[in-house]
PDB file of C-alpha atoms in Angstrom:
ATOM      1  CA  GLN M   7      15.919  -4.687   9.791  1.00 81.00           C
ATOM      2  CA  VAL M   8      12.219  -4.630   8.989  1.00 86.00           C
ATOM      3  CA  GLN M   9      10.595  -7.338   6.954  1.00 93.00           C
ATOM      4  CA  LEU M  10       7.274  -6.561   5.328  1.00 96.00           C
ATOM      5  CA  VAL M  11       4.835  -9.169   4.124  1.00 96.00           C
ATOM      6  CA  GLU M  12       1.801  -8.265   2.057  1.00 97.00           C
ATOM      7  CA  SER M  13      -1.261 -10.454   1.906  1.00 97.00           C
ATOM      8  CA  GLY M  14      -4.890 -10.289   0.897  1.00 98.00           C
ATOM      9  CA  GLY M  15      -4.495 -10.085  -2.826  1.00 97.00           C
ATOM     10  CA  GLY M  16      -6.407 -12.303  -5.188  1.00 97.00           C
ATOM     11  CA  LEU M  17      -9.072 -12.281  -7.828  1.00 98.00           C
ATOM     12  CA  ALA M  18     -12.033  -9.939  -7.597  1.00 98.00           C
ATOM     13  CA  GLN M  19     -14.798  -8.900  -9.909  1.00 98.00           C
ATOM     14  CA  ALA M  20     -15.211  -5.323 -11.014  1.00 98.00           C
ATOM     15  CA  GLY M  21     -17.086  -3.469  -8.316  1.00 97.00           C
ATOM     16  CA  GLY M  22     -15.832  -5.827  -5.653  1.00 98.00           C
ATOM     17  CA  SER M  23     -13.512  -5.299  -2.714  1.00 98.00           C
ATOM     18  CA  LEU M  24     -10.248  -6.570  -1.356  1.00 98.00           C
ATOM     19  CA  ARG M  25      -8.352  -5.747   1.795  1.00 98.00           C
ATOM     20  CA  LEU M  26      -4.592  -5.875   1.644  1.00 98.00           C
ATOM     21  CA  SER M  27      -2.434  -6.228   4.721  1.00 98.00           C
ATOM     22  CA  CYS M  28       1.180  -5.296   5.254  1.00 97.00           C
ATOM     23  CA  ALA M  29       2.615  -7.052   8.286  1.00 96.00           C
ATOM     24  CA  ALA M  30       5.954  -5.995   9.718  1.00 94.00           C
ATOM     25  CA  SER M  31       8.385  -8.138  11.621  1.00 90.00           C
ATOM     26  CA  VAL M  32       9.336  -5.598  14.277  1.00 85.00           C
ATOM     27  CA  SER M  33       7.540  -3.251  16.622  1.00 78.00           C
ATOM     28  CA  THR M  34       9.565  -0.278  15.384  1.00 80.00           C
ATOM     29  CA  PHE M  35       7.273  -0.449  12.364  1.00 81.00           C
ATOM     30  CA  GLY M  36       4.966   1.707  14.429  1.00 81.00           C
ATOM     31  CA  MET M  37       7.382   4.596  14.095  1.00 86.00           C
ATOM     32  CA  LYS M  38       7.628   4.417  10.328  1.00 92.00           C
ATOM     33  CA  SER M  39       5.479   5.820   7.591  1.00 96.00           C
ATOM     34  CA  VAL M  40       4.124   3.392   5.056  1.00 97.00           C
ATOM     35  CA  GLY M  41       3.595   3.797   1.384  1.00 97.00           C
ATOM     36  CA  TRP M  42       1.477   1.584  -0.827  1.00 98.00           C
ATOM     37  CA  PHE M  43       2.502   1.187  -4.451  1.00 98.00           C
ATOM     38  CA  ARG M  44       1.334  -0.895  -7.346  1.00 98.00           C
ATOM     39  CA  GLN M  45       2.857  -2.122 -10.552  1.00 98.00           C
ATOM     40  CA  ALA M  46       0.862  -3.398 -13.474  1.00 98.00           C
ATOM     41  CA  ALA M  47       2.450  -5.705 -16.000  1.00 97.00           C
ATOM     42  CA  GLY M  48       4.674  -3.773 -18.351  1.00 96.00           C
ATOM     43  CA  LYS M  49       4.267  -0.529 -16.461  1.00 97.00           C
ATOM     44  CA  GLU M  50       6.270   1.402 -13.937  1.00 96.00           C
ATOM     45  CA  ARG M  51       5.579   1.160 -10.254  1.00 97.00           C
ATOM     46  CA  GLU M  52       3.144   3.856  -9.171  1.00 97.00           C
ATOM     47  CA  PHE M  53       2.285   5.358  -5.836  1.00 98.00           C
ATOM     48  CA  VAL M  54      -1.120   4.698  -4.322  1.00 98.00           C
ATOM     49  CA  VAL M  55      -1.173   6.250  -0.865  1.00 97.00           C
ATOM     50  CA  GLY M  56       1.005   7.066   2.111  1.00 97.00           C
ATOM     51  CA  ILE M  57       0.197   6.929   5.811  1.00 96.00           C
ATOM     52  CA  SER M  58       2.180   8.375   8.681  1.00 95.00           C
ATOM     53  CA  TRP M  59       3.014   6.484  11.828  1.00 91.00           C
ATOM     54  CA  THR M  60       0.144   8.312  13.541  1.00 91.00           C
ATOM     55  CA  GLY M  61      -2.329   7.134  10.906  1.00 90.00           C
ATOM     56  CA  SER M  62      -2.656  10.328   8.911  1.00 93.00           C
ATOM     57  CA  ILE M  63      -2.670  10.187   5.139  1.00 91.00           C
ATOM     58  CA  THR M  64       0.441  11.899   3.848  1.00 90.00           C
ATOM     59  CA  ASP M  65      -0.222  11.710   0.130  1.00 92.00           C
ATOM     60  CA  TYR M  66      -2.401   9.814  -2.295  1.00 93.00           C
ATOM     61  CA  ALA M  67      -2.933   9.227  -5.977  1.00 94.00           C
ATOM     62  CA  ASP M  68      -5.913  10.747  -7.721  1.00 92.00           C
ATOM     63  CA  PHE M  69      -7.051   7.392  -9.026  1.00 90.00           C
ATOM     64  CA  MET M  70      -7.976   6.391  -5.500  1.00 87.00           C
ATOM     65  CA  GLU M  71     -11.083   8.551  -6.055  1.00 80.00           C
ATOM     66  CA  GLY M  72     -12.270   7.753  -2.571  1.00 87.00           C
ATOM     67  CA  ARG M  73     -12.367   4.038  -3.398  1.00 95.00           C
ATOM     68  CA  PHE M  74      -9.354   3.056  -1.354  1.00 96.00           C
ATOM     69  CA  THR M  75      -8.855   3.532   2.366  1.00 96.00           C
ATOM     70  CA  VAL M  76      -5.540   3.222   4.160  1.00 97.00           C
ATOM     71  CA  SER M  77      -5.169   2.493   7.842  1.00 97.00           C
ATOM     72  CA  ARG M  78      -2.797   0.890  10.289  1.00 96.00           C
ATOM     73  CA  ASP M  79      -2.787  -0.867  13.620  1.00 95.00           C
ATOM     74  CA  ASN M  80       0.561  -0.268  15.276  1.00 93.00           C
ATOM     75  CA  ALA M  81      -0.256  -2.703  18.057  1.00 93.00           C
ATOM     76  CA  LYS M  82      -0.356  -5.404  15.381  1.00 94.00           C
ATOM     77  CA  ASN M  83       2.531  -3.965  13.335  1.00 94.00           C
ATOM     78  CA  THR M  84       0.215  -3.979  10.342  1.00 96.00           C
ATOM     79  CA  ALA M  85      -0.975  -1.526   7.732  1.00 97.00           C
ATOM     80  CA  TYR M  86      -4.030  -2.049   5.574  1.00 98.00           C
ATOM     81  CA  LEU M  87      -5.299  -0.970   2.186  1.00 98.00           C
ATOM     82  CA  GLN M  88      -9.029  -1.417   1.778  1.00 98.00           C
ATOM     83  CA  MET M  89      -9.945  -1.334  -1.876  1.00 98.00           C
ATOM     84  CA  ASN M  90     -13.575  -0.936  -2.877  1.00 98.00           C
ATOM     85  CA  LYS M  91     -15.319  -0.516  -6.213  1.00 97.00           C
ATOM     86  CA  LEU M  92     -12.433  -2.233  -7.904  1.00 97.00           C
ATOM     87  CA  LYS M  93     -11.850  -1.705 -11.597  1.00 97.00           C
ATOM     88  CA  PRO M  94      -9.985  -3.898 -14.091  1.00 97.00           C
ATOM     89  CA  GLU M  95      -7.347  -1.170 -14.311  1.00 96.00           C
ATOM     90  CA  ASP M  96      -6.569  -1.755 -10.622  1.00 97.00           C
ATOM     91  CA  THR M  97      -5.010  -5.065 -11.628  1.00 98.00           C
ATOM     92  CA  ALA M  98      -1.394  -4.995 -10.469  1.00 98.00           C
ATOM     93  CA  VAL M  99       1.054  -6.269  -7.925  1.00 98.00           C
ATOM     94  CA  TYR M 100       0.622  -4.199  -4.790  1.00 98.00           C
ATOM     95  CA  TYR M 101       3.567  -3.408  -2.549  1.00 98.00           C
ATOM     96  CA  CYS M 102       3.953  -1.791   0.817  1.00 98.00           C
ATOM     97  CA  ALA M 103       7.100   0.004   1.856  1.00 97.00           C
ATOM     98  CA  ALA M 104       8.338   1.625   5.051  1.00 96.00           C
ATOM     99  CA  THR M 105      10.294   4.794   5.583  1.00 96.00           C
ATOM    100  CA  SER M 106      11.467   6.936   8.458  1.00 94.00           C
ATOM    101  CA  LEU M 107      10.559   9.976   6.415  1.00 96.00           C
ATOM    102  CA  ARG M 108       7.178  11.286   5.325  1.00 95.00           C
ATOM    103  CA  ALA M 109       5.601   8.751   2.982  1.00 96.00           C
ATOM    104  CA  SER M 110       5.404  10.018  -0.564  1.00 96.00           C
ATOM    105  CA  SER M 111       5.642   8.847  -4.159  1.00 96.00           C
ATOM    106  CA  ASN M 112       9.423   9.064  -4.070  1.00 96.00           C
ATOM    107  CA  VAL M 113      10.523   5.421  -4.064  1.00 96.00           C
ATOM    108  CA  LYS M 114      14.035   6.384  -2.996  1.00 97.00           C
ATOM    109  CA  ILE M 115      12.990   7.312   0.516  1.00 97.00           C
ATOM    110  CA  TYR M 116      11.797   3.821   1.404  1.00 97.00           C
ATOM    111  CA  ASP M 117      14.137   1.577   3.311  1.00 94.00           C
ATOM    112  CA  TYR M 118      12.068  -1.594   3.262  1.00 95.00           C
ATOM    113  CA  TRP M 119       9.775  -3.206   0.722  1.00 97.00           C
ATOM    114  CA  GLY M 120       7.499  -6.177   0.808  1.00 97.00           C
ATOM    115  CA  GLN M 121       7.465  -8.840  -1.875  1.00 97.00           C
ATOM    116  CA  GLY M 122       4.115  -7.749  -3.250  1.00 97.00           C
ATOM    117  CA  THR M 123       0.698  -9.332  -3.565  1.00 98.00           C
ATOM    118  CA  GLN M 124      -1.143  -9.806  -6.838  1.00 98.00           C
ATOM    119  CA  VAL M 125      -4.534  -8.198  -7.318  1.00 98.00           C
ATOM    120  CA  THR M 126      -6.493  -9.175 -10.387  1.00 98.00           C
ATOM    121  CA  VAL M 127      -9.817  -7.567 -11.187  1.00 98.00           C
ATOM    122  CA  SER M 128     -11.999  -9.126 -13.841  1.00 97.00           C
ATOM    123  CA  ALA M 129     -14.510  -7.168 -15.872  1.00 94.00           C
TER     124      ALA M 129
END
């Protein structure tokens, strides 16, 4: 069983930055791919980016536009999502999820999900 806990969300101004963390409860997290998703109020959950257990990006959404950077530190059982040049439309609850498969936008492949962290970007 892997428990994921996101943190780092909060309020930011447009153009600002936030760094989200996804901390896992077990060391086997290092062998799993991680996907980051977000869900804005009243909208469906959407894929942001995926990262393999080796740290390679597996897939990403176009809206990242080079503004977001994903990374991980397996020694700390933690994945990160660095978000720069934030826009009001980035406002959403951000989730991380872990899978033994290649991280992608397919939510069905993920075995574990965090509870989410709210990101609010003001204009």
